[in-house]
Amino acid sequence: MQLPRIDFSGVDPSAPDAGSWSEVRAQVMDALATSGCFEAHYPALTPELRASLFDGAVRPLFALPVDAKRRNYYGADKPFHGYLGDIPGYDGYESLAVVDGPKSEQVRDFADLIWPDGNHPGGFCEAVHGAAKSIFELEVVVRRMVMEALGVGKHHEPLNASSWHLFRMSEYQAPNAAEKTVRYGSHQDTNMLSVVCQHEVEGLEMQTRDGEWVLVKPSPTSLVVMVGNALRVSAMTVPLLSLEKLRVVS
């Protein structure tokens, strides 16, 4: 089994209803109503930008000592906004996040926090900001399409202005055993939309409504878009937008 695949190459984020917008919107609604997720062919996040993100930014970031990574902290009232690691039941999992990554100043503040001496890798801020901005544009397009299809498109701009974006970078260590190990247990996301960019290694699995787990194979030109609980909608004339569960295995 494979996820629905939707081509966004003919969609211009700045020009709703132009090009293939209406056609893609219909495909998005069908995919979210039946699967709760889809694979988005998204050339705007170029292979060059992906390489600079994962090889030039993410790799040296996770090579840092744990004490340095723990500086990624947004306060006791936001425990899941920053560094995650040494979590019972999630061996080998680490993650850091930038709040509002599409804003260059937020990425710069993150880099200065992690590398207080200013000696962060060359191109780090440009790679993280460029990737976050590109992914956020896809998120905005999908959210607008969903709201238009539900007949509440006029409320998209106020919602977009009040929304914020969490750009999370995660690493899962490979297990010692030869058999598959669940690294991040089955769950549903609580936000509106999640957009996942995998890097070379398979691991993300999505559960269908009939209980089947579908392995999501990484692609150099696509992203995985998943609906979260905040965007689940039920009405007499509107299909339920629902993601069953997702998990990460290695």
PDB file of N, CA and C in Angstrom, residues 175-223:
ATOM      1  N   PRO A 175      18.734   0.812  15.767  1.00  0.00           N
ATOM      2  CA  PRO A 175      18.814  -0.190  16.832  1.00  0.00           C
ATOM      3  C   PRO A 175      19.960  -1.163  16.599  1.00  0.00           C
ATOM      4  N   ASN A 176      20.378  -1.833  17.653  1.00  0.00           N
ATOM      5  CA  ASN A 176      21.408  -2.859  17.528  1.00  0.00           C
ATOM      6  C   ASN A 176      20.833  -4.160  16.975  1.00  0.00           C
ATOM      7  N   ALA A 177      19.575  -4.428  17.294  1.00  0.00           N
ATOM      8  CA  ALA A 177      18.949  -5.658  16.836  1.00  0.00           C
ATOM      9  C   ALA A 177      18.628  -5.587  15.353  1.00  0.00           C
ATOM     10  N   ALA A 178      18.567  -6.762  14.728  1.00  0.00           N
ATOM     11  CA  ALA A 178      18.280  -6.821  13.296  1.00  0.00           C
ATOM     12  C   ALA A 178      16.803  -6.599  13.017  1.00  0.00           C
ATOM     13  N   GLU A 179      15.945  -6.902  13.976  1.00  0.00           N
ATOM     14  CA  GLU A 179      14.511  -6.765  13.730  1.00  0.00           C
ATOM     15  C   GLU A 179      14.030  -5.351  13.990  1.00  0.00           C
ATOM     16  N   LYS A 180      12.856  -5.043  13.429  1.00  0.00           N
ATOM     17  CA  LYS A 180      12.298  -3.709  13.512  1.00  0.00           C
ATOM     18  C   LYS A 180      11.940  -3.335  14.948  1.00  0.00           C
ATOM     19  N   THR A 181      12.236  -2.081  15.323  1.00  0.00           N
ATOM     20  CA  THR A 181      11.947  -1.576  16.659  1.00  0.00           C
ATOM     21  C   THR A 181      11.134  -0.290  16.551  1.00  0.00           C
ATOM     22  N   VAL A 182      10.075  -0.183  17.333  1.00  0.00           N
ATOM     23  CA  VAL A 182       9.281   1.039  17.358  1.00  0.00           C
ATOM     24  C   VAL A 182      10.018   2.079  18.186  1.00  0.00           C
ATOM     25  N   ARG A 183      10.390   3.201  17.580  1.00  0.00           N
ATOM     26  CA  ARG A 183      11.136   4.246  18.256  1.00  0.00           C
ATOM     27  C   ARG A 183      10.223   5.316  18.829  1.00  0.00           C
ATOM     28  N   TYR A 184       9.154   5.615  18.122  1.00  0.00           N
ATOM     29  CA  TYR A 184       8.202   6.634  18.579  1.00  0.00           C
ATOM     30  C   TYR A 184       6.819   6.015  18.426  1.00  0.00           C
ATOM     31  N   GLY A 185       6.205   5.684  19.545  1.00  0.00           N
ATOM     32  CA  GLY A 185       4.986   4.891  19.554  1.00  0.00           C
ATOM     33  C   GLY A 185       3.841   5.495  18.773  1.00  0.00           C
ATOM     34  N   SER A 186       2.843   4.679  18.491  1.00  0.00           N
ATOM     35  CA  SER A 186       1.693   5.124  17.703  1.00  0.00           C
ATOM     36  C   SER A 186       0.956   6.248  18.419  1.00  0.00           C
ATOM     37  N   HIS A 187       0.566   7.256  17.652  1.00  0.00           N
ATOM     38  CA  HIS A 187      -0.079   8.438  18.229  1.00  0.00           C
ATOM     39  C   HIS A 187      -0.762   9.242  17.135  1.00  0.00           C
ATOM     40  N   GLN A 188      -1.587  10.195  17.538  1.00  0.00           N
ATOM     41  CA  GLN A 188      -2.168  11.187  16.653  1.00  0.00           C
ATOM     42  C   GLN A 188      -1.606  12.549  17.029  1.00  0.00           C
ATOM     43  N   ASP A 189      -1.278  13.349  16.031  1.00  0.00           N
ATOM     44  CA  ASP A 189      -0.791  14.702  16.309  1.00  0.00           C
ATOM     45  C   ASP A 189      -1.953  15.575  16.783  1.00  0.00           C
ATOM     46  N   THR A 190      -1.650  16.505  17.655  1.00  0.00           N
ATOM     47  CA  THR A 190      -2.709  17.359  18.225  1.00  0.00           C
ATOM     48  C   THR A 190      -2.852  18.691  17.496  1.00  0.00           C
ATOM     49  N   ASN A 191      -1.904  19.022  16.630  1.00  0.00           N
ATOM     50  CA  ASN A 191      -1.953  20.324  15.954  1.00  0.00           C
ATOM     51  C   ASN A 191      -2.868  20.283  14.734  1.00  0.00           C
ATOM     52  N   MET A 192      -2.831  21.322  13.924  1.00  0.00           N
ATOM     53  CA  MET A 192      -3.689  21.379  12.740  1.00  0.00           C
ATOM     54  C   MET A 192      -3.132  20.522  11.608  1.00  0.00           C
ATOM     55  N   LEU A 193      -1.873  20.769  11.253  1.00  0.00           N
ATOM     56  CA  LEU A 193      -1.229  20.022  10.183  1.00  0.00           C
ATOM     57  C   LEU A 193       0.215  19.720  10.563  1.00  0.00           C
ATOM     58  N   SER A 194       0.698  18.559  10.172  1.00  0.00           N
ATOM     59  CA  SER A 194       2.107  18.216  10.311  1.00  0.00           C
ATOM     60  C   SER A 194       2.664  17.942   8.926  1.00  0.00           C
ATOM     61  N   VAL A 195       3.836  18.487   8.647  1.00  0.00           N
ATOM     62  CA  VAL A 195       4.512  18.257   7.379  1.00  0.00           C
ATOM     63  C   VAL A 195       5.869  17.649   7.702  1.00  0.00           C
ATOM     64  N   VAL A 196       6.115  16.454   7.196  1.00  0.00           N
ATOM     65  CA  VAL A 196       7.321  15.698   7.540  1.00  0.00           C
ATOM     66  C   VAL A 196       8.236  15.587   6.332  1.00  0.00           C
ATOM     67  N   CYS A 197       9.499  15.899   6.553  1.00  0.00           N
ATOM     68  CA  CYS A 197      10.529  15.756   5.522  1.00  0.00           C
ATOM     69  C   CYS A 197      11.501  14.678   5.995  1.00  0.00           C
ATOM     70  N   GLN A 198      11.437  13.511   5.381  1.00  0.00           N
ATOM     71  CA  GLN A 198      12.331  12.413   5.744  1.00  0.00           C
ATOM     72  C   GLN A 198      13.664  12.543   5.000  1.00  0.00           C
ATOM     73  N   HIS A 199      14.684  11.925   5.567  1.00  0.00           N
ATOM     74  CA  HIS A 199      16.002  12.006   4.947  1.00  0.00           C
ATOM     75  C   HIS A 199      16.590  10.611   4.781  1.00  0.00           C
ATOM     76  N   GLU A 200      16.430  10.056   3.600  1.00  0.00           N
ATOM     77  CA  GLU A 200      17.074   8.825   3.166  1.00  0.00           C
ATOM     78  C   GLU A 200      16.588   7.570   3.885  1.00  0.00           C
ATOM     79  N   VAL A 201      16.453   7.593   5.189  1.00  0.00           N
ATOM     80  CA  VAL A 201      16.141   6.385   5.947  1.00  0.00           C
ATOM     81  C   VAL A 201      14.641   6.216   6.115  1.00  0.00           C
ATOM     82  N   GLU A 202      14.143   5.009   5.822  1.00  0.00           N
ATOM     83  CA  GLU A 202      12.730   4.719   6.031  1.00  0.00           C
ATOM     84  C   GLU A 202      12.447   4.569   7.529  1.00  0.00           C
ATOM     85  N   GLY A 203      11.232   4.807   7.933  1.00  0.00           N
ATOM     86  CA  GLY A 203      10.895   4.647   9.339  1.00  0.00           C
ATOM     87  C   GLY A 203       9.487   5.095   9.675  1.00  0.00           C
ATOM     88  N   LEU A 204       8.996   6.142   8.995  1.00  0.00           N
ATOM     89  CA  LEU A 204       7.664   6.649   9.291  1.00  0.00           C
ATOM     90  C   LEU A 204       6.612   5.680   8.764  1.00  0.00           C
ATOM     91  N   GLU A 205       5.646   5.332   9.633  1.00  0.00           N
ATOM     92  CA  GLU A 205       4.538   4.476   9.238  1.00  0.00           C
ATOM     93  C   GLU A 205       3.210   5.160   9.580  1.00  0.00           C
ATOM     94  N   MET A 206       2.224   4.992   8.699  1.00  0.00           N
ATOM     95  CA  MET A 206       0.895   5.555   8.896  1.00  0.00           C
ATOM     96  C   MET A 206      -0.103   4.408   8.958  1.00  0.00           C
ATOM     97  N   GLN A 207      -1.051   4.514   9.878  1.00  0.00           N
ATOM     98  CA  GLN A 207      -2.073   3.478  10.007  1.00  0.00           C
ATOM     99  C   GLN A 207      -3.345   3.883   9.273  1.00  0.00           C
ATOM    100  N   THR A 208      -3.844   2.992   8.441  1.00  0.00           N
ATOM    101  CA  THR A 208      -5.085   3.245   7.719  1.00  0.00           C
ATOM    102  C   THR A 208      -6.284   2.934   8.617  1.00  0.00           C
ATOM    103  N   ARG A 209      -7.466   3.269   8.134  1.00  0.00           N
ATOM    104  CA  ARG A 209      -8.670   3.042   8.936  1.00  0.00           C
ATOM    105  C   ARG A 209      -8.962   1.562   9.159  1.00  0.00           C
ATOM    106  N   ASP A 210      -8.437   0.697   8.283  1.00  0.00           N
ATOM    107  CA  ASP A 210      -8.662  -0.737   8.474  1.00  0.00           C
ATOM    108  C   ASP A 210      -7.560  -1.391   9.294  1.00  0.00           C
ATOM    109  N   GLY A 211      -6.672  -0.551   9.870  1.00  0.00           N
ATOM    110  CA  GLY A 211      -5.652  -1.073  10.780  1.00  0.00           C
ATOM    111  C   GLY A 211      -4.326  -1.425  10.147  1.00  0.00           C
ATOM    112  N   GLU A 212      -4.202  -1.279   8.841  1.00  0.00           N
ATOM    113  CA  GLU A 212      -2.953  -1.595   8.156  1.00  0.00           C
ATOM    114  C   GLU A 212      -1.926  -0.483   8.382  1.00  0.00           C
ATOM    115  N   TRP A 213      -0.654  -0.873   8.578  1.00  0.00           N
ATOM    116  CA  TRP A 213       0.429   0.114   8.701  1.00  0.00           C
ATOM    117  C   TRP A 213       1.133   0.256   7.360  1.00  0.00           C
ATOM    118  N   VAL A 214       1.210   1.484   6.873  1.00  0.00           N
ATOM    119  CA  VAL A 214       1.813   1.775   5.577  1.00  0.00           C
ATOM    120  C   VAL A 214       3.174   2.421   5.794  1.00  0.00           C
ATOM    121  N   LEU A 215       4.229   1.811   5.254  1.00  0.00           N
ATOM    122  CA  LEU A 215       5.569   2.369   5.362  1.00  0.00           C
ATOM    123  C   LEU A 215       5.724   3.508   4.369  1.00  0.00           C
ATOM    124  N   VAL A 216       6.122   4.677   4.869  1.00  0.00           N
ATOM    125  CA  VAL A 216       6.298   5.853   4.017  1.00  0.00           C
ATOM    126  C   VAL A 216       7.762   5.927   3.584  1.00  0.00           C
ATOM    127  N   LYS A 217       8.025   5.686   2.321  1.00  0.00           N
ATOM    128  CA  LYS A 217       9.389   5.706   1.816  1.00  0.00           C
ATOM    129  C   LYS A 217       9.803   7.129   1.470  1.00  0.00           C
ATOM    130  N   PRO A 218      10.974   7.558   1.947  1.00  0.00           N
ATOM    131  CA  PRO A 218      11.404   8.937   1.675  1.00  0.00           C
ATOM    132  C   PRO A 218      11.678   9.173   0.203  1.00  0.00           C
ATOM    133  N   SER A 219      11.369  10.390  -0.242  1.00  0.00           N
ATOM    134  CA  SER A 219      11.597  10.797  -1.620  1.00  0.00           C
ATOM    135  C   SER A 219      12.339  12.121  -1.617  1.00  0.00           C
ATOM    136  N   PRO A 220      13.271  12.333  -2.540  1.00  0.00           N
ATOM    137  CA  PRO A 220      14.011  13.596  -2.582  1.00  0.00           C
ATOM    138  C   PRO A 220      13.188  14.777  -3.076  1.00  0.00           C
ATOM    139  N   THR A 221      11.951  14.532  -3.514  1.00  0.00           N
ATOM    140  CA  THR A 221      11.129  15.629  -4.040  1.00  0.00           C
ATOM    141  C   THR A 221       9.767  15.725  -3.374  1.00  0.00           C
ATOM    142  N   SER A 222       9.551  15.012  -2.268  1.00  0.00           N
ATOM    143  CA  SER A 222       8.218  15.034  -1.678  1.00  0.00           C
ATOM    144  C   SER A 222       8.259  15.189  -0.168  1.00  0.00           C
ATOM    145  N   LEU A 223       7.119  15.563   0.392  1.00  0.00           N
ATOM    146  CA  LEU A 223       6.914  15.703   1.825  1.00  0.00           C
ATOM    147  C   LEU A 223       5.643  14.942   2.191  1.00  0.00           C
TER     148      LEU A 223
END
